[in-house]
Amino acid sequence: MARNRRDSLICQLTTCFAVVVLLGTLCLILSPDPRPDWSRVVRRAETSRDLDTCESRDSHQLAVVVPFRDRFEELLEFIPHMNRYLCRKKIRHKIIVVNQIDSLRFNRASLINIGFLIGESLSCDYIAMHDVDLLPLNDELNYSYPASGPFHIAAPNLHPMYHYSKYVGGILLMTNADFRKTNGLSNKFWGWGREDDEFYLRMIENNLQIYRPTGIKTGDKTFKHLHNDMRRPRDNLQYGDQKAKSTRDHLTGLNTTAYTIETKNNIVINGSTALTVGVRLVCKIRETPWCTTPGQLESYLGELKNSISPQLYGDLLKDMEKFKMIGPVINAPSNS
């Protein structure tokens, strides 16, 4: 009897061990490689054929400007998806990924301004300000030349997350002339959010009527939203007097965006081409000391020391000490 119980127990343990091994094997198969080999799907464009987007007789050409930093998994899906989507619609286009490679906080607005200038230099006559984590799924969405005025594709009634009436983020189309009329976006918004709300005011002040899709019946299933807050938490903190001073801006914009271009590469991902541009933004510390965290501000000043006058460097050090004393970190609004 004891032997039978022992044999039964061994059998149960063996079965459990086999199940654990099987489940572990499935997890290894189904889980993504934590260190994927990008070279399997990404390469540099090598021939003129690589640079062709798709057949189109459209006289207009769209610059799909993607402000970007450290979201390669999303980019791997975005570029092939957008190229196929726009080719189905016979939209002549260039995908321009503006990659912020400095150590400053992310500045979506400045990257869009830079992408606009690059697109203009490539004979694009209108722009799509396009988040990398938002993929159109409905072929009825209109990406054609917005002659009547700015066209907000990611409308509040269609976007998966943002539904307030003045929202103009996500995907917004404008002609080059209309974009220049607003002087582009404000450069004062470092970190995440609010730059598109300020841009809404710029469009209204310049008497630009904002149009949105009509007759779309897919609701909040119109787009695929790729963002994962757990893996990539948004930088929605504000430092010092950032909130008070990051409101209406009549001083900065397209004509004051300060940057250097470090790299330019045409890349091919699963047969779809994009131009990637690595840029370093320049922070005007006296105007926006919140371009970096208080702890990193001194390090950033050290980088500037050899390129500015001793007097200015001393003044900036005093400004830095004031900035450190202004107050605690507070949360930014979460609606933009």
mmCIF file of C-alpha atoms in Angstrom:
data_model
loop_
_atom_site.group_PDB
_atom_site.id
_atom_site.type_symbol
_atom_site.label_atom_id
_atom_site.label_comp_id
_atom_site.label_asym_id
_atom_site.label_seq_id
_atom_site.Cartn_x
_atom_site.Cartn_y
_atom_site.Cartn_z
ATOM 1 C CA MET A 1 0.000 0.000 0.000
ATOM 2 C CA ALA A 2 2.805 2.413 0.967
ATOM 3 C CA ARG A 3 4.593 1.589 -2.284
ATOM 4 C CA ASN A 4 1.457 2.394 -4.281
ATOM 5 C CA ARG A 5 1.097 5.763 -2.519
ATOM 6 C CA ARG A 6 4.782 6.514 -3.211
ATOM 7 C CA ASP A 7 4.426 5.614 -6.894
ATOM 8 C CA SER A 8 1.269 7.767 -7.139
ATOM 9 C CA LEU A 9 3.080 10.731 -5.572
ATOM 10 C CA ILE A 10 6.063 10.364 -7.928
ATOM 11 C CA CYS A 11 3.677 10.255 -10.880
ATOM 12 C CA GLN A 12 1.940 13.443 -9.750
ATOM 13 C CA LEU A 13 5.229 15.264 -9.217
ATOM 14 C CA THR A 14 6.495 14.144 -12.625
ATOM 15 C CA THR A 15 3.299 15.383 -14.275
ATOM 16 C CA CYS A 16 3.544 18.776 -12.531
ATOM 17 C CA PHE A 17 7.188 19.136 -13.543
ATOM 18 C CA ALA A 18 6.294 18.354 -17.181
ATOM 19 C CA VAL A 19 3.547 20.990 -17.142
ATOM 20 C CA VAL A 20 5.926 23.610 -15.692
ATOM 21 C CA VAL A 21 8.546 22.844 -18.367
ATOM 22 C CA LEU A 22 5.913 23.056 -21.116
ATOM 23 C CA LEU A 23 4.584 26.387 -19.864
ATOM 24 C CA GLY A 24 8.103 27.773 -19.570
ATOM 25 C CA THR A 25 8.887 26.712 -23.129
ATOM 26 C CA LEU A 26 5.725 28.400 -24.415
ATOM 27 C CA CYS A 27 6.629 31.601 -22.563
ATOM 28 C CA LEU A 28 10.042 31.636 -24.225
ATOM 29 C CA ILE A 29 8.455 31.121 -27.631
ATOM 30 C CA LEU A 30 5.704 33.689 -27.237
ATOM 31 C CA SER A 31 7.557 36.393 -25.296
ATOM 32 C CA PRO A 32 9.472 39.018 -27.291
ATOM 33 C CA ASP A 33 13.247 38.908 -27.152
ATOM 34 C CA PRO A 34 14.280 41.547 -24.562
ATOM 35 C CA ARG A 35 17.240 42.411 -26.773
ATOM 36 C CA PRO A 36 15.907 42.083 -30.327
ATOM 37 C CA ASP A 37 18.252 42.107 -33.302
ATOM 38 C CA TRP A 38 17.083 45.190 -35.221
ATOM 39 C CA SER A 39 19.375 44.328 -38.133
ATOM 40 C CA ARG A 40 16.976 41.580 -39.154
ATOM 41 C CA VAL A 41 14.307 44.100 -40.156
ATOM 42 C CA VAL A 42 16.114 47.459 -40.406
ATOM 43 C CA ARG A 43 18.753 48.450 -42.950
ATOM 44 C CA ARG A 44 20.032 51.592 -44.591
ATOM 45 C CA ALA A 45 18.592 52.542 -47.944
ATOM 46 C CA GLU A 46 21.176 51.731 -50.604
ATOM 47 C CA THR A 47 19.570 52.383 -54.002
ATOM 48 C CA SER A 48 17.238 54.954 -55.527
ATOM 49 C CA ARG A 49 14.576 52.279 -55.622
ATOM 50 C CA ASP A 50 14.735 52.102 -51.830
ATOM 51 C CA LEU A 51 13.729 55.760 -51.680
ATOM 52 C CA ASP A 52 10.574 55.340 -53.753
ATOM 53 C CA THR A 53 7.447 55.493 -51.619
ATOM 54 C CA CYS A 54 4.528 54.539 -53.850
ATOM 55 C CA GLU A 55 2.908 55.299 -57.172
ATOM 56 C CA SER A 56 0.837 58.460 -57.182
ATOM 57 C CA ARG A 57 -0.126 61.193 -59.620
ATOM 58 C CA ASP A 58 -0.813 63.639 -56.820
ATOM 59 C CA SER A 59 0.984 66.946 -57.337
ATOM 60 C CA HIS A 60 1.178 67.459 -53.583
ATOM 61 C CA GLN A 61 3.634 65.702 -51.276
ATOM 62 C CA LEU A 62 3.080 65.053 -47.576
ATOM 63 C CA ALA A 63 5.785 65.234 -44.915
ATOM 64 C CA VAL A 64 4.824 62.776 -42.168
ATOM 65 C CA VAL A 65 6.794 64.300 -39.293
ATOM 66 C CA VAL A 66 7.300 61.994 -36.310
ATOM 67 C CA PRO A 67 8.772 63.531 -33.129
ATOM 68 C CA PHE A 68 10.707 60.675 -31.596
ATOM 69 C CA ARG A 69 12.893 59.373 -28.799
ATOM 70 C CA ASP A 70 13.642 55.804 -27.669
ATOM 71 C CA ARG A 71 10.493 54.102 -28.961
ATOM 72 C CA PHE A 72 11.994 51.727 -31.491
ATOM 73 C CA GLU A 73 9.444 48.945 -31.094
ATOM 74 C CA GLU A 74 6.693 51.396 -32.003
ATOM 75 C CA LEU A 75 8.725 52.774 -34.907
ATOM 76 C CA LEU A 76 9.190 49.272 -36.318
ATOM 77 C CA GLU A 77 5.426 48.980 -36.597
ATOM 78 C CA PHE A 78 4.714 52.600 -37.513
ATOM 79 C CA ILE A 79 6.864 52.989 -40.639
ATOM 80 C CA PRO A 80 5.632 49.930 -42.585
ATOM 81 C CA HIS A 81 2.038 50.539 -41.497
ATOM 82 C CA MET A 82 2.003 54.206 -42.532
ATOM 83 C CA ASN A 83 3.776 53.582 -45.823
ATOM 84 C CA ARG A 84 1.305 50.862 -46.818
ATOM 85 C CA TYR A 85 -1.645 52.911 -45.592
ATOM 86 C CA LEU A 86 -0.684 56.052 -47.536
ATOM 87 C CA CYS A 87 0.221 54.067 -50.645
ATOM 88 C CA ARG A 88 -3.236 52.471 -50.653
ATOM 89 C CA LYS A 89 -4.627 55.994 -50.642
ATOM 90 C CA LYS A 90 -2.119 57.056 -53.341
ATOM 91 C CA ILE A 91 -0.699 59.851 -51.156
ATOM 92 C CA ARG A 92 2.812 60.960 -52.160
ATOM 93 C CA HIS A 93 4.729 61.180 -48.921
ATOM 94 C CA LYS A 94 7.993 61.138 -47.029
ATOM 95 C CA ILE A 95 8.213 59.824 -43.478
ATOM 96 C CA ILE A 96 10.598 61.995 -41.445
ATOM 97 C CA VAL A 97 11.531 60.722 -37.985
ATOM 98 C CA VAL A 98 13.082 63.526 -35.935
ATOM 99 C CA ASN A 99 15.018 61.786 -33.174
ATOM 100 C CA GLN A 100 16.038 63.856 -30.133
ATOM 101 C CA ILE A 101 19.467 62.507 -29.141
ATOM 102 C CA ASP A 102 20.508 65.011 -26.460
ATOM 103 C CA SER A 103 20.083 64.626 -22.697
ATOM 104 C CA LEU A 104 17.446 67.344 -22.362
ATOM 105 C CA ARG A 105 13.802 66.651 -21.632
ATOM 106 C CA PHE A 106 11.671 65.725 -24.632
ATOM 107 C CA ASN A 107 10.406 68.679 -26.684
ATOM 108 C CA ARG A 108 7.779 67.456 -29.150
ATOM 109 C CA ALA A 109 7.025 70.930 -30.490
ATOM 110 C CA SER A 110 10.633 71.778 -31.387
ATOM 111 C CA LEU A 111 11.048 68.421 -33.133
ATOM 112 C CA ILE A 112 7.937 69.117 -35.227
ATOM 113 C CA ASN A 113 9.321 72.535 -36.175
ATOM 114 C CA ILE A 114 12.565 70.896 -37.293
ATOM 115 C CA GLY A 115 10.706 68.188 -39.206
ATOM 116 C CA PHE A 116 8.676 70.830 -41.006
ATOM 117 C CA LEU A 117 11.829 72.607 -42.217
ATOM 118 C CA ILE A 118 13.310 69.307 -43.398
ATOM 119 C CA GLY A 119 10.108 68.366 -45.208
ATOM 120 C CA GLU A 120 9.964 71.764 -46.865
ATOM 121 C CA SER A 121 13.540 71.300 -48.096
ATOM 122 C CA LEU A 122 12.462 67.967 -49.631
ATOM 123 C CA SER A 123 9.666 69.608 -51.669
ATOM 124 C CA CYS A 124 6.847 68.564 -49.355
ATOM 125 C CA ASP A 125 4.085 71.163 -49.408
ATOM 126 C CA TYR A 126 2.061 69.992 -46.418
ATOM 127 C CA ILE A 127 2.773 68.363 -43.080
ATOM 128 C CA ALA A 128 1.243 65.677 -40.883
ATOM 129 C CA MET A 129 2.308 66.132 -37.268
ATOM 130 C CA HIS A 130 2.047 62.460 -36.380
ATOM 131 C CA ASP A 131 2.561 60.667 -33.063
ATOM 132 C CA VAL A 132 4.476 57.399 -33.469
ATOM 133 C CA ASP A 133 2.062 55.490 -31.240
ATOM 134 C CA LEU A 134 -1.096 56.277 -33.236
ATOM 135 C CA LEU A 135 -1.843 54.146 -36.307
ATOM 136 C CA PRO A 136 -4.872 54.839 -38.550
ATOM 137 C CA LEU A 137 -7.015 51.757 -39.143
ATOM 138 C CA ASN A 138 -9.914 53.237 -41.117
ATOM 139 C CA ASP A 139 -9.173 53.817 -44.819
ATOM 140 C CA GLU A 140 -11.844 56.526 -44.950
ATOM 141 C CA LEU A 141 -9.609 58.967 -43.046
ATOM 142 C CA ASN A 142 -8.435 61.782 -45.302
ATOM 143 C CA TYR A 143 -4.685 62.458 -45.574
ATOM 144 C CA SER A 144 -4.920 64.576 -48.718
ATOM 145 C CA TYR A 145 -3.817 68.210 -49.076
ATOM 146 C CA PRO A 146 -5.819 70.341 -46.573
ATOM 147 C CA ALA A 147 -6.468 73.326 -48.810
ATOM 148 C CA SER A 148 -9.385 74.620 -46.708
ATOM 149 C CA GLY A 149 -7.461 74.750 -43.441
ATOM 150 C CA PRO A 150 -5.851 72.568 -40.738
ATOM 151 C CA PHE A 151 -7.347 69.073 -40.702
ATOM 152 C CA HIS A 152 -7.306 67.278 -37.350
ATOM 153 C CA ILE A 153 -7.452 63.572 -38.169
ATOM 154 C CA ALA A 154 -7.220 62.352 -34.561
ATOM 155 C CA ALA A 155 -10.425 64.172 -33.627
ATOM 156 C CA PRO A 156 -11.697 64.102 -30.014
ATOM 157 C CA ASN A 157 -14.555 61.770 -30.939
ATOM 158 C CA LEU A 158 -12.120 59.318 -32.592
ATOM 159 C CA HIS A 159 -8.969 59.382 -30.463
ATOM 160 C CA PRO A 160 -8.701 56.428 -28.037
ATOM 161 C CA MET A 161 -7.805 58.652 -25.053
ATOM 162 C CA TYR A 162 -8.351 62.404 -25.515
ATOM 163 C CA HIS A 163 -11.861 63.749 -25.997
ATOM 164 C CA TYR A 164 -11.888 67.433 -25.032
ATOM 165 C CA SER A 165 -13.112 69.839 -27.715
ATOM 166 C CA LYS A 166 -9.910 71.878 -28.123
ATOM 167 C CA TYR A 167 -7.663 68.852 -28.524
ATOM 168 C CA VAL A 168 -5.550 69.067 -31.721
ATOM 169 C CA GLY A 169 -2.797 66.534 -30.949
ATOM 170 C CA GLY A 170 -2.121 63.046 -32.252
ATOM 171 C CA ILE A 171 -2.390 63.650 -36.011
ATOM 172 C CA LEU A 172 -2.815 67.122 -37.509
ATOM 173 C CA LEU A 173 -2.451 68.095 -41.189
ATOM 174 C CA MET A 174 -1.535 71.609 -42.344
ATOM 175 C CA THR A 175 -0.324 73.249 -45.504
ATOM 176 C CA ASN A 176 3.148 74.757 -45.329
ATOM 177 C CA ALA A 177 1.631 78.231 -45.704
ATOM 178 C CA ASP A 178 -0.712 77.735 -42.740
ATOM 179 C CA PHE A 179 2.075 76.286 -40.584
ATOM 180 C CA ARG A 180 4.272 79.296 -41.326
ATOM 181 C CA LYS A 181 1.360 81.622 -40.629
ATOM 182 C CA THR A 182 1.328 80.383 -37.013
ATOM 183 C CA ASN A 183 5.158 80.465 -36.798
ATOM 184 C CA GLY A 184 5.006 76.767 -35.979
ATOM 185 C CA LEU A 185 4.807 75.538 -32.394
ATOM 186 C CA SER A 186 6.114 77.086 -29.194
ATOM 187 C CA ASN A 187 9.548 75.887 -28.069
ATOM 188 C CA LYS A 188 8.836 76.468 -24.362
ATOM 189 C CA PHE A 189 7.204 73.112 -23.623
ATOM 190 C CA TRP A 190 9.761 70.636 -22.277
ATOM 191 C CA GLY A 191 8.464 67.354 -20.947
ATOM 192 C CA TRP A 192 5.099 65.922 -21.921
ATOM 193 C CA GLY A 193 1.924 67.809 -22.751
ATOM 194 C CA ARG A 194 0.278 71.201 -23.374
ATOM 195 C CA GLU A 195 2.205 72.231 -26.497
ATOM 196 C CA ASP A 196 -0.717 71.229 -28.712
ATOM 197 C CA ASP A 197 -3.163 73.235 -26.559
ATOM 198 C CA GLU A 198 -0.990 76.315 -27.085
ATOM 199 C CA PHE A 199 -0.858 75.550 -30.808
ATOM 200 C CA TYR A 200 -4.664 75.472 -30.885
ATOM 201 C CA LEU A 201 -4.628 79.098 -29.687
ATOM 202 C CA ARG A 202 -2.117 80.020 -32.396
ATOM 203 C CA MET A 203 -4.393 78.648 -35.088
ATOM 204 C CA ILE A 204 -7.429 80.462 -33.678
ATOM 205 C CA GLU A 205 -5.521 83.761 -33.403
ATOM 206 C CA ASN A 206 -4.511 83.432 -37.066
ATOM 207 C CA ASN A 207 -8.122 82.850 -38.135
ATOM 208 C CA LEU A 208 -7.479 79.285 -39.226
ATOM 209 C CA GLN A 209 -10.599 77.140 -39.149
ATOM 210 C CA ILE A 210 -9.894 73.608 -37.910
ATOM 211 C CA TYR A 211 -11.646 70.796 -39.780
ATOM 212 C CA ARG A 212 -12.202 67.237 -38.597
ATOM 213 C CA PRO A 213 -13.357 63.958 -40.173
ATOM 214 C CA THR A 214 -17.063 63.432 -40.686
ATOM 215 C CA GLY A 215 -18.983 60.243 -41.352
ATOM 216 C CA ILE A 216 -16.419 58.019 -39.611
ATOM 217 C CA LYS A 217 -18.344 55.271 -37.807
ATOM 218 C CA THR A 218 -15.489 53.375 -36.146
ATOM 219 C CA GLY A 219 -15.370 55.643 -33.063
ATOM 220 C CA ASP A 220 -12.460 54.993 -30.714
ATOM 221 C CA LYS A 221 -11.527 51.933 -32.810
ATOM 222 C CA THR A 222 -10.451 54.242 -35.647
ATOM 223 C CA PHE A 223 -6.812 54.094 -34.484
ATOM 224 C CA LYS A 224 -4.488 51.599 -32.901
ATOM 225 C CA HIS A 225 -2.810 53.154 -29.878
ATOM 226 C CA LEU A 226 0.579 51.588 -29.173
ATOM 227 C CA HIS A 227 1.668 53.461 -26.069
ATOM 228 C CA ASN A 228 2.441 51.485 -22.913
ATOM 229 C CA ASP A 229 2.525 53.695 -19.802
ATOM 230 C CA MET A 230 4.149 50.970 -17.739
ATOM 231 C CA ARG A 231 7.111 50.544 -20.085
ATOM 232 C CA ARG A 232 7.413 54.225 -21.039
ATOM 233 C CA PRO A 233 5.959 56.513 -18.371
ATOM 234 C CA ARG A 234 5.402 60.035 -19.610
ATOM 235 C CA ASP A 235 7.535 62.900 -18.302
ATOM 236 C CA ASN A 236 4.573 64.901 -16.976
ATOM 237 C CA LEU A 237 6.442 66.629 -14.152
ATOM 238 C CA GLN A 238 6.866 70.380 -13.887
ATOM 239 C CA TYR A 239 9.774 72.117 -12.190
ATOM 240 C CA GLY A 240 9.979 75.503 -10.526
ATOM 241 C CA ASP A 241 7.719 78.054 -12.224
ATOM 242 C CA GLN A 242 7.311 75.952 -15.379
ATOM 243 C CA LYS A 243 3.518 75.807 -15.088
ATOM 244 C CA ALA A 244 3.131 79.571 -14.655
ATOM 245 C CA LYS A 245 5.408 80.404 -17.582
ATOM 246 C CA SER A 246 4.351 77.600 -19.961
ATOM 247 C CA THR A 247 1.109 79.194 -21.029
ATOM 248 C CA ARG A 248 0.523 81.505 -23.981
ATOM 249 C CA ASP A 249 3.698 82.128 -25.993
ATOM 250 C CA HIS A 250 4.060 84.923 -28.559
ATOM 251 C CA LEU A 251 7.862 84.875 -28.632
ATOM 252 C CA THR A 252 9.105 81.452 -29.695
ATOM 253 C CA GLY A 253 8.303 79.227 -32.641
ATOM 254 C CA LEU A 254 9.566 78.026 -35.984
ATOM 255 C CA ASN A 255 11.939 80.985 -36.388
ATOM 256 C CA THR A 256 13.564 80.543 -32.962
ATOM 257 C CA THR A 257 14.036 76.755 -32.821
ATOM 258 C CA ALA A 258 17.681 76.172 -31.866
ATOM 259 C CA TYR A 259 19.253 72.839 -32.802
ATOM 260 C CA THR A 260 22.033 71.011 -34.618
ATOM 261 C CA ILE A 261 21.610 68.038 -36.926
ATOM 262 C CA GLU A 262 24.009 65.242 -35.987
ATOM 263 C CA THR A 263 22.921 62.404 -38.299
ATOM 264 C CA LYS A 264 20.748 61.776 -41.348
ATOM 265 C CA ASN A 265 19.948 58.295 -42.592
ATOM 266 C CA ASN A 266 17.422 56.792 -44.955
ATOM 267 C CA ILE A 267 16.382 53.477 -43.434
ATOM 268 C CA VAL A 268 14.263 50.610 -44.738
ATOM 269 C CA ILE A 269 12.009 48.632 -42.398
ATOM 270 C CA ASN A 270 10.266 45.644 -43.965
ATOM 271 C CA GLY A 271 10.403 47.287 -47.379
ATOM 272 C CA SER A 272 9.235 50.744 -46.221
ATOM 273 C CA THR A 273 11.531 53.767 -46.235
ATOM 274 C CA ALA A 274 11.881 56.650 -43.777
ATOM 275 C CA LEU A 275 14.361 59.438 -43.209
ATOM 276 C CA THR A 276 15.719 59.474 -39.659
ATOM 277 C CA VAL A 277 17.341 62.682 -38.441
ATOM 278 C CA GLY A 278 19.264 62.798 -35.155
ATOM 279 C CA VAL A 279 19.081 66.280 -33.621
ATOM 280 C CA ARG A 280 20.425 68.021 -30.547
ATOM 281 C CA LEU A 281 18.194 70.757 -29.206
ATOM 282 C CA VAL A 282 19.666 73.851 -27.607
ATOM 283 C CA CYS A 283 18.086 75.006 -24.366
ATOM 284 C CA LYS A 284 17.876 78.732 -23.639
ATOM 285 C CA ILE A 285 18.313 78.253 -19.921
ATOM 286 C CA ARG A 286 17.339 81.762 -18.835
ATOM 287 C CA GLU A 287 13.995 81.408 -20.627
ATOM 288 C CA THR A 288 13.218 77.743 -19.903
ATOM 289 C CA PRO A 289 15.403 76.335 -17.093
ATOM 290 C CA TRP A 290 12.963 73.400 -16.915
ATOM 291 C CA CYS A 291 14.447 72.014 -20.158
ATOM 292 C CA THR A 292 16.287 69.618 -17.866
ATOM 293 C CA THR A 293 15.842 68.479 -14.276
ATOM 294 C CA PRO A 294 17.353 70.609 -11.505
ATOM 295 C CA GLY A 295 19.821 67.812 -10.784
ATOM 296 C CA GLN A 296 21.059 67.746 -14.386
ATOM 297 C CA LEU A 297 21.063 71.496 -14.951
ATOM 298 C CA GLU A 298 24.570 72.010 -13.570
ATOM 299 C CA SER A 299 25.920 69.282 -15.850
ATOM 300 C CA TYR A 300 24.265 70.921 -18.865
ATOM 301 C CA LEU A 301 25.791 74.277 -17.932
ATOM 302 C CA GLY A 302 29.182 72.603 -17.812
ATOM 303 C CA GLU A 303 28.708 71.474 -21.404
ATOM 304 C CA LEU A 304 28.021 75.080 -22.426
ATOM 305 C CA LYS A 305 30.904 76.629 -20.486
ATOM 306 C CA ASN A 306 33.424 76.641 -23.331
ATOM 307 C CA SER A 307 30.978 78.021 -25.902
ATOM 308 C CA ILE A 308 29.694 81.078 -24.009
ATOM 309 C CA SER A 309 31.301 84.115 -22.357
ATOM 310 C CA PRO A 310 32.476 83.924 -18.716
ATOM 311 C CA GLN A 311 30.010 86.701 -17.828
ATOM 312 C CA LEU A 312 27.048 84.833 -19.297
ATOM 313 C CA TYR A 313 28.209 81.612 -17.672
ATOM 314 C CA GLY A 314 28.309 83.334 -14.280
ATOM 315 C CA ASP A 315 24.851 84.823 -14.790
ATOM 316 C CA LEU A 316 23.481 81.404 -15.746
ATOM 317 C CA LEU A 317 24.976 79.874 -12.596
ATOM 318 C CA LYS A 318 23.071 82.461 -10.530
ATOM 319 C CA ASP A 319 19.893 81.699 -12.466
ATOM 320 C CA MET A 320 20.414 78.013 -11.816
ATOM 321 C CA GLU A 321 20.613 78.552 -8.051
ATOM 322 C CA LYS A 322 17.366 80.556 -8.141
ATOM 323 C CA PHE A 323 15.704 77.824 -10.173
ATOM 324 C CA LYS A 324 16.715 75.150 -7.684
ATOM 325 C CA MET A 325 15.076 77.161 -4.891
ATOM 326 C CA ILE A 326 11.774 77.897 -6.636
ATOM 327 C CA GLY A 327 9.820 74.962 -5.332
ATOM 328 C CA PRO A 328 8.927 71.291 -5.474
ATOM 329 C CA VAL A 329 8.036 69.160 -8.439
ATOM 330 C CA ILE A 330 4.323 69.121 -9.240
ATOM 331 C CA ASN A 331 2.264 67.043 -11.605
ATOM 332 C CA ALA A 332 1.229 68.478 -14.953
ATOM 333 C CA PRO A 333 -2.338 68.190 -16.257
ATOM 334 C CA SER A 334 -2.935 64.765 -17.804
ATOM 335 C CA ASN A 335 -5.310 65.819 -20.592
ATOM 336 C CA SER A 336 -2.807 66.681 -23.324
#
